[in-house]
Amino acid sequence: MVQGMWKRRLAATIATLAALWVLTWLVVPPLVKWQAPVRLSAALGRDVTLGAVDFHPWALEIVLHDLVVGAAPGASGPPLLRVARVRANVALSSIFRRAPVIEAIDLDQAHLALTRTAPGHYDVDDLIRRFAPKPEAAPAEPARFALYNLQVRDLALRFDDRPAGHVHVVDHFNLSLPFLSNLPANVDVTVQPHLAFRLNGAPFDSAAQATPFAATDHGMLKLTLADLDVRPYLGYLPASLPLRLTGGALSADLALAFAQPVQGATSVVLKGWIAARDVAADSARGQPLLAWKQVRVGMADVQPLAHKLAFDSVRLDGVQWHLDRDASGAIDPLREGPSAGPAPAQAAAAGSAPASAAAATPSAPWEVHIAALDIADSRIVWNDASTKPAATLVLDALALNAKSVQWPATVPVAFTASARVDAPAASAAPAASASAGARLALEGKASAQEAQVAITLSDLSLQSLAPYIAQTLVPRVDGRLGAKAALTWSGKADAPALRIALSEASLDALRLQAPGAAPAAGWDRLAVDDLQVDVPARTVSLGSVKLLRPSVQ
């Protein structure tokens, strides 16, 4: 009797599952065909139509046919997107992982039509505005997903550049990716990486390498560029960008490697290098902002999906950056000019953002490591409108070398830096006080918690600091400053420290002169040796002070 009862229960269970399968097979297609266009139209603000839907409950596979996203409201022309077939195979593990795990997705015969209507504007501007991040939105945790066996077949893109009178066509676009995932999942990989397309009739096919029978399945996509001139493509950048690129050339030798070990998580790793030379960018108001002769980034192990970025080298040559401070004292790194402060509602939202952001802390924080950072022959032009008169300082011949830069910073970074300090306005000063430029050199170790830095300064003309000195002193001050010092700082709660050891310092040829009058006071040399300042201990010690030929009129 017991055996018969279990047989009846088993039969009932099988019958129930079969009924559910049949029910979902019958109900899901018309439900999706009815609701998907309505919800997508509301989300996109455009008409969306769907031809047919197939659903296979036994494989959790859904197929959409003839998906069409229309043109912008009120616009004439072809639909923005037309897809003949979309197939997605969802894994059951999506339920308990509470994140999408897609075992396979196919996109067949998609046709995309884009139009550049005016310089910096496109027929998808409405979608860009609709999905642009809201300034008051709190940071959200990155989406978790696992996408496997992605295949795009026979995609076509038609780009109508009306201001230039050209039409660009990308066709026969085929892309295969084994996986894109920041979530571990046990899914069989059946495709190998591959990319091929035609651009205006010119064919391109990636150099794909795969070893599907190795202990670790992996494939690789390669991309090589040699001095690609970006000027023909600059007109396609959105007008909303805070800067305007005016030129540059790109070179690269990159490899995107996919690995799926027998045991362990899958990985997508970018290796190789990318370089940009002769790049120049102006601010949105047309002022020079940033330029460089050469930037080269070597990638050792870059895994964006895993939030891990490891670079073997980052080198910048001939950088020139114009950095402004406005009359209110705010730094303006993009030279955007005076702007109104945030609206009260936005300010309130910004003030409350940290509280909400605390609940959305990413589960995998970013890790960044740069083995070697080098900056050479660079220049920073500092324009300060907060002083009267306005100040201009130039850090010229700027060089920086740092090793093992990490974030989060776990150990101090060893670095050296040097620059020449110039003030263009000082060139109008009398020849007797003009300076060929002061030299500044730094060497030491620093982290977010502590720093030990040796500082050397020589021949700094006080005239280069005249706008800052004028904020507190009416007489004109002239002279030359030099110093050798060591700074020790610690921000650790159990051992705070701030010590300044000034081994030697001098102020030579000091002259104080009222406007329109002869020098009123000065000296030939003031020298200070062995000055020790310990801020937490509130102690000061001084070795010696020497004053040569002081004068008072």
XYZ file of N, CA and C in Angstrom, residues 52-194:
429
model
N 6.851 37.843 -33.190
C 6.427 36.566 -32.608
C 7.356 36.187 -31.468
N 6.861 35.288 -30.598
C 7.622 34.831 -29.431
C 7.501 33.322 -29.332
N 8.631 32.659 -29.164
C 8.650 31.225 -28.878
C 9.248 31.017 -27.497
N 8.690 30.057 -26.756
C 9.202 29.752 -25.420
C 9.281 28.243 -25.252
N 10.447 27.765 -24.829
C 10.668 26.343 -24.587
C 10.940 26.147 -23.100
N 9.928 25.832 -22.322
C 10.094 25.770 -20.864
C 11.075 24.695 -20.417
N 11.185 23.602 -21.143
C 12.091 22.536 -20.732
C 13.561 22.954 -20.829
N 13.857 23.971 -21.644
C 15.235 24.465 -21.767
C 15.379 25.886 -21.251
N 14.282 26.465 -20.725
C 14.265 27.866 -20.294
C 14.832 28.766 -21.402
N 14.321 28.545 -22.599
C 14.798 29.281 -23.771
C 13.652 30.098 -24.345
N 13.933 31.371 -24.632
C 12.943 32.252 -25.236
C 13.532 32.835 -26.507
N 12.699 32.916 -27.544
C 13.132 33.428 -28.850
C 12.174 34.537 -29.268
N 12.730 35.710 -29.582
C 11.949 36.845 -30.068
C 12.208 37.010 -31.557
N 11.135 37.238 -32.316
C 11.257 37.425 -33.754
C 10.799 38.827 -34.138
N 11.544 39.435 -35.072
C 11.142 40.716 -35.668
C 10.908 41.800 -34.599
N 11.933 42.047 -33.795
C 11.887 43.125 -32.807
C 12.287 44.427 -33.499
N 11.449 45.468 -33.364
C 11.689 46.743 -34.048
C 11.548 47.886 -33.049
N 12.575 48.755 -32.997
C 12.531 49.989 -32.213
C 12.454 51.139 -33.202
N 11.404 51.925 -33.126
C 11.137 52.956 -34.114
C 12.045 54.161 -34.008
N 11.890 55.067 -34.967
C 12.635 56.321 -34.983
C 12.135 57.239 -33.875
N 12.853 58.330 -33.658
C 12.469 59.290 -32.621
C 11.088 59.857 -32.915
N 10.316 60.205 -31.866
C 8.971 60.760 -32.093
C 9.028 61.986 -33.001
N 8.168 61.983 -34.012
C 8.119 63.110 -34.935
C 9.145 63.082 -36.038
N 10.048 62.095 -36.027
C 11.096 62.009 -37.046
C 10.681 61.032 -38.128
N 11.108 61.315 -39.341
C 10.867 60.409 -40.454
C 12.155 59.660 -40.763
N 12.019 58.467 -41.262
C 13.202 57.692 -41.572
C 13.042 56.263 -41.122
N 14.059 55.456 -41.324
C 13.973 54.035 -40.965
C 13.963 53.858 -39.452
N 13.542 52.688 -38.980
C 13.594 52.421 -37.537
C 15.029 52.476 -37.030
N 15.156 52.811 -35.745
C 16.489 52.831 -35.132
C 17.103 51.440 -35.132
N 16.307 50.429 -34.793
C 16.826 49.069 -34.670
C 15.792 48.078 -35.177
N 16.282 47.111 -35.931
C 15.432 46.014 -36.386
C 16.236 44.719 -36.219
N 15.697 43.780 -35.458
C 16.384 42.510 -35.194
C 15.489 41.380 -35.674
N 16.058 40.520 -36.528
C 15.263 39.406 -37.048
C 15.006 38.357 -35.981
N 16.025 38.091 -35.119
C 15.860 37.011 -34.138
C 16.764 37.236 -32.942
N 16.217 37.055 -31.765
C 16.977 37.095 -30.510
C 16.640 35.829 -29.728
N 17.666 35.068 -29.393
C 17.465 33.846 -28.598
C 18.265 33.938 -27.320
N 17.620 33.667 -26.193
C 18.287 33.679 -24.890
C 17.955 32.409 -24.145
N 18.980 31.781 -23.593
C 18.826 30.553 -22.817
C 19.225 30.867 -21.379
N 18.253 30.908 -20.491
C 18.471 31.310 -19.098
C 18.738 30.075 -18.247
N 19.728 30.177 -17.358
C 20.058 29.067 -16.469
C 19.183 29.095 -15.223
N 18.853 27.899 -14.692
C 18.068 27.815 -13.456
C 18.791 28.451 -12.274
N 20.134 28.494 -12.344
C 20.896 29.068 -11.235
C 20.618 30.547 -11.055
N 19.988 31.199 -12.034
C 19.637 32.611 -11.882
C 18.717 32.825 -10.687
N 17.926 31.800 -10.361
C 16.955 31.958 -9.272
C 17.649 32.085 -7.931
N 18.533 31.127 -7.606
C 19.155 31.186 -6.283
C 20.333 32.158 -6.232
N 20.887 32.549 -7.390
C 21.958 33.552 -7.384
C 21.408 34.973 -7.358
N 20.106 35.109 -7.630
C 19.461 36.422 -7.670
C 20.189 37.372 -8.627
N 20.640 36.811 -9.727
C 21.329 37.571 -10.772
C 21.195 36.789 -12.063
N 21.149 37.476 -13.199
C 20.967 36.752 -14.465
C 22.183 35.915 -14.829
N 21.946 34.645 -15.082
C 22.960 33.736 -15.610
C 22.436 33.249 -16.950
N 23.008 33.737 -18.037
C 22.548 33.422 -19.382
C 23.518 32.417 -19.992
N 23.018 31.209 -20.292
C 23.882 30.176 -20.847
C 24.230 30.441 -22.309
N 23.360 31.111 -23.041
C 23.631 31.427 -24.442
C 22.697 32.538 -24.887
N 23.201 33.390 -25.767
C 22.373 34.429 -26.365
C 22.836 34.641 -27.799
N 21.867 34.645 -28.715
C 22.129 34.849 -30.137
C 21.390 36.093 -30.605
N 22.057 36.885 -31.427
C 21.453 38.068 -32.039
C 21.698 37.962 -33.546
N 20.621 37.747 -34.304
C 20.752 37.478 -35.733
C 20.150 38.610 -36.556
N 20.909 39.039 -37.576
C 20.453 39.997 -38.578
C 19.856 41.252 -37.950
N 20.666 41.881 -37.113
C 20.261 43.163 -36.536
C 20.685 44.288 -37.475
N 19.827 45.272 -37.645
C 20.114 46.421 -38.497
C 19.904 47.688 -37.664
N 20.960 48.467 -37.531
C 20.950 49.676 -36.714
C 21.163 50.873 -37.621
N 20.312 51.879 -37.493
C 20.409 53.086 -38.318
C 20.587 54.304 -37.408
N 21.730 54.973 -37.529
C 22.031 56.167 -36.747
C 22.217 57.348 -37.693
N 21.826 58.527 -37.217
C 21.952 59.741 -38.028
C 22.562 60.850 -37.192
N 23.579 61.483 -37.745
C 24.138 62.696 -37.155
C 23.409 63.876 -37.773
N 22.569 64.523 -36.969
C 21.694 65.569 -37.488
C 22.366 66.930 -37.559
N 23.319 67.179 -36.674
C 24.049 68.446 -36.610
C 25.331 68.185 -35.841
N 26.334 69.072 -35.945
C 27.571 68.857 -35.188
C 27.295 68.629 -33.704
N 27.690 67.464 -33.207
C 27.511 67.143 -31.795
C 26.131 66.636 -31.436
N 25.250 66.429 -32.422
C 23.878 65.977 -32.125
C 23.502 64.819 -33.036
N 22.697 63.882 -32.469
C 22.327 62.666 -33.164
C 20.836 62.405 -32.977
N 20.321 61.478 -33.753
C 18.901 61.153 -33.628
C 18.615 60.266 -32.422
N 19.634 59.974 -31.613
C 19.427 59.217 -30.368
C 19.668 60.101 -29.141
N 19.691 61.431 -29.349
C 19.903 62.332 -28.208
C 18.819 62.154 -27.153
N 17.598 61.824 -27.589
C 16.524 61.630 -26.616
C 16.802 60.432 -25.713
N 17.379 59.367 -26.277
C 17.712 58.195 -25.466
C 18.888 58.480 -24.541
N 19.859 59.269 -25.019
C 21.000 59.622 -24.166
C 20.531 60.419 -22.965
N 19.637 61.383 -23.200
C 19.112 62.179 -22.075
C 18.277 61.309 -21.139
N 17.519 60.396 -21.692
C 16.628 59.574 -20.870
C 17.402 58.655 -19.922
N 18.533 58.127 -20.412
C 19.280 57.160 -19.612
C 20.543 57.739 -18.986
N 20.740 59.042 -19.094
C 21.896 59.666 -18.453
C 21.758 59.571 -16.935
N 22.856 59.307 -16.214
C 22.771 59.225 -14.745
C 22.272 60.529 -14.148
N 21.402 60.417 -13.173
C 20.874 61.594 -12.490
C 21.899 62.108 -11.490
N 22.157 63.436 -11.474
C 23.170 63.974 -10.547
C 22.856 63.672 -9.091
N 21.549 63.624 -8.755
C 21.188 63.405 -7.353
C 21.121 61.930 -6.982
N 21.327 61.041 -7.950
C 21.226 59.614 -7.662
C 22.404 59.139 -6.820
N 22.110 58.317 -5.830
C 23.159 57.750 -4.978
C 23.892 56.646 -5.732
N 25.181 56.438 -5.451
C 25.911 55.345 -6.119
C 25.259 53.995 -5.835
N 25.167 53.183 -6.880
C 24.547 51.871 -6.745
C 25.595 50.780 -6.910
N 25.300 49.624 -6.330
C 26.207 48.489 -6.459
C 26.229 48.011 -7.904
N 27.393 47.726 -8.466
C 27.460 47.247 -9.844
C 26.629 45.979 -10.036
N 25.982 45.895 -11.204
C 25.137 44.739 -11.496
C 25.978 43.470 -11.573
N 25.444 42.390 -11.042
C 26.100 41.091 -11.088
C 25.457 40.280 -12.208
N 26.259 39.639 -13.045
C 25.707 38.901 -14.166
C 26.721 37.861 -14.629
N 26.223 36.890 -15.402
C 27.070 35.900 -16.050
C 26.477 35.647 -17.427
N 27.199 36.043 -18.461
C 26.737 35.906 -19.841
C 27.704 34.993 -20.583
N 27.185 33.905 -21.133
C 28.016 32.912 -21.798
C 27.546 32.729 -23.243
N 28.485 32.312 -24.074
C 28.184 31.923 -25.457
C 27.397 33.008 -26.204
N 27.989 34.193 -26.240
C 27.378 35.325 -26.936
C 27.755 35.263 -28.416
N 26.742 35.341 -29.300
C 26.984 35.334 -30.735
C 26.123 36.393 -31.415
N 26.786 37.275 -32.145
C 26.113 38.279 -32.971
C 26.444 37.933 -34.415
N 25.400 37.723 -35.204
C 25.614 37.277 -36.578
C 24.965 38.243 -37.564
N 25.775 38.661 -38.542
C 25.293 39.462 -39.671
C 24.615 40.761 -39.216
N 25.270 41.460 -38.314
C 24.778 42.773 -37.902
C 25.199 43.821 -38.935
N 24.356 44.837 -39.120
C 24.664 45.926 -40.054
C 24.364 47.260 -39.382
N 25.254 48.214 -39.590
C 25.091 49.559 -39.058
C 25.213 50.554 -40.203
N 24.227 51.433 -40.326
C 24.259 52.503 -41.320
C 24.301 53.835 -40.583
N 25.386 54.563 -40.786
C 25.580 55.842 -40.098
C 25.508 56.962 -41.134
N 24.456 57.765 -41.038
C 24.216 58.859 -41.980
C 24.733 60.161 -41.370
N 25.859 60.635 -41.889
C 26.466 61.873 -41.408
C 25.984 63.019 -42.299
N 24.847 63.603 -41.947
C 24.245 64.631 -42.791
C 25.075 65.903 -42.877
N 25.667 66.422 -41.756
C 26.486 67.636 -41.907
C 27.663 67.442 -42.861
N 28.260 66.253 -42.869
C 29.413 66.005 -43.743
C 29.003 65.460 -45.100
N 27.734 65.037 -45.246
C 27.274 64.502 -46.506
C 27.841 63.141 -46.828
N 28.130 62.321 -45.787
C 28.684 60.989 -45.998
C 27.810 59.956 -45.296
N 27.822 58.748 -45.840
C 27.160 57.608 -45.216
C 28.199 56.518 -44.994
N 28.360 56.095 -43.742
C 29.305 55.033 -43.395
C 28.514 53.764 -43.101
N 29.023 52.640 -43.605
C 28.314 51.374 -43.453
C 29.247 50.329 -42.856
N 28.787 49.718 -41.775
C 29.435 48.525 -41.209
C 28.491 47.356 -41.455
N 28.955 46.337 -42.161
C 28.096 45.200 -42.431
C 28.881 43.905 -42.249
N 28.150 42.798 -42.374
C 28.729 41.470 -42.141
C 29.479 41.425 -40.803
N 28.896 42.072 -39.793
C 29.507 42.118 -38.465
C 29.162 40.828 -37.730
N 30.206 40.095 -37.349
C 30.032 38.850 -36.603
C 30.943 38.874 -35.380
N 30.352 38.596 -34.249
C 31.094 38.617 -32.988
C 30.727 37.396 -32.171
N 31.742 36.716 -31.663
C 31.533 35.580 -30.756
C 32.401 35.793 -29.519
N 31.794 35.702 -28.350
C 32.517 35.824 -27.085
C 32.159 34.629 -26.211
N 33.150 33.956 -25.652
C 32.847 32.799 -24.785
C 32.044 33.184 -23.559
N 32.406 34.298 -22.932
C 31.700 34.719 -21.724
C 32.096 36.138 -21.345
N 31.183 36.787 -20.655
C 31.423 38.053 -19.969
C 30.727 37.909 -18.624
N 31.505 37.877 -17.554
C 30.902 37.528 -16.269
C 31.683 38.126 -15.115
N 30.965 38.642 -14.135
C 31.561 38.971 -12.848
C 30.937 38.125 -11.745
N 30.377 36.982 -12.170
C 29.689 36.075 -11.257
C 30.115 34.652 -11.605
N 30.644 33.867 -10.658
C 31.040 32.492 -10.986
C 29.831 31.637 -11.338
N 29.977 30.854 -12.402
C 28.889 29.971 -12.824
C 29.494 28.796 -13.589
N 28.841 27.650 -13.496
C 29.306 26.433 -14.160
C 28.482 26.240 -15.431
N 28.967 26.816 -16.536
C 28.262 26.766 -17.810
C 29.232 26.274 -18.877
N 28.776 25.369 -19.739
C 29.614 24.871 -20.825
C 29.801 25.960 -21.875
N 31.058 26.187 -22.280
C 31.372 27.163 -23.315
C 31.463 26.437 -24.647
N 30.670 26.902 -25.624
C 30.617 26.239 -26.924
C 31.102 27.123 -28.062
N 31.471 28.387 -27.797
C 31.938 29.275 -28.863
C 33.339 29.764 -28.530
N 34.062 30.150 -29.560
C 35.406 30.694 -29.417
C 35.392 32.168 -29.827
N 36.282 32.971 -29.258
C 36.256 34.403 -29.561
C 36.570 34.690 -31.027
N 35.794 35.595 -31.591
C 35.997 35.952 -32.994
C 35.303 37.279 -33.279
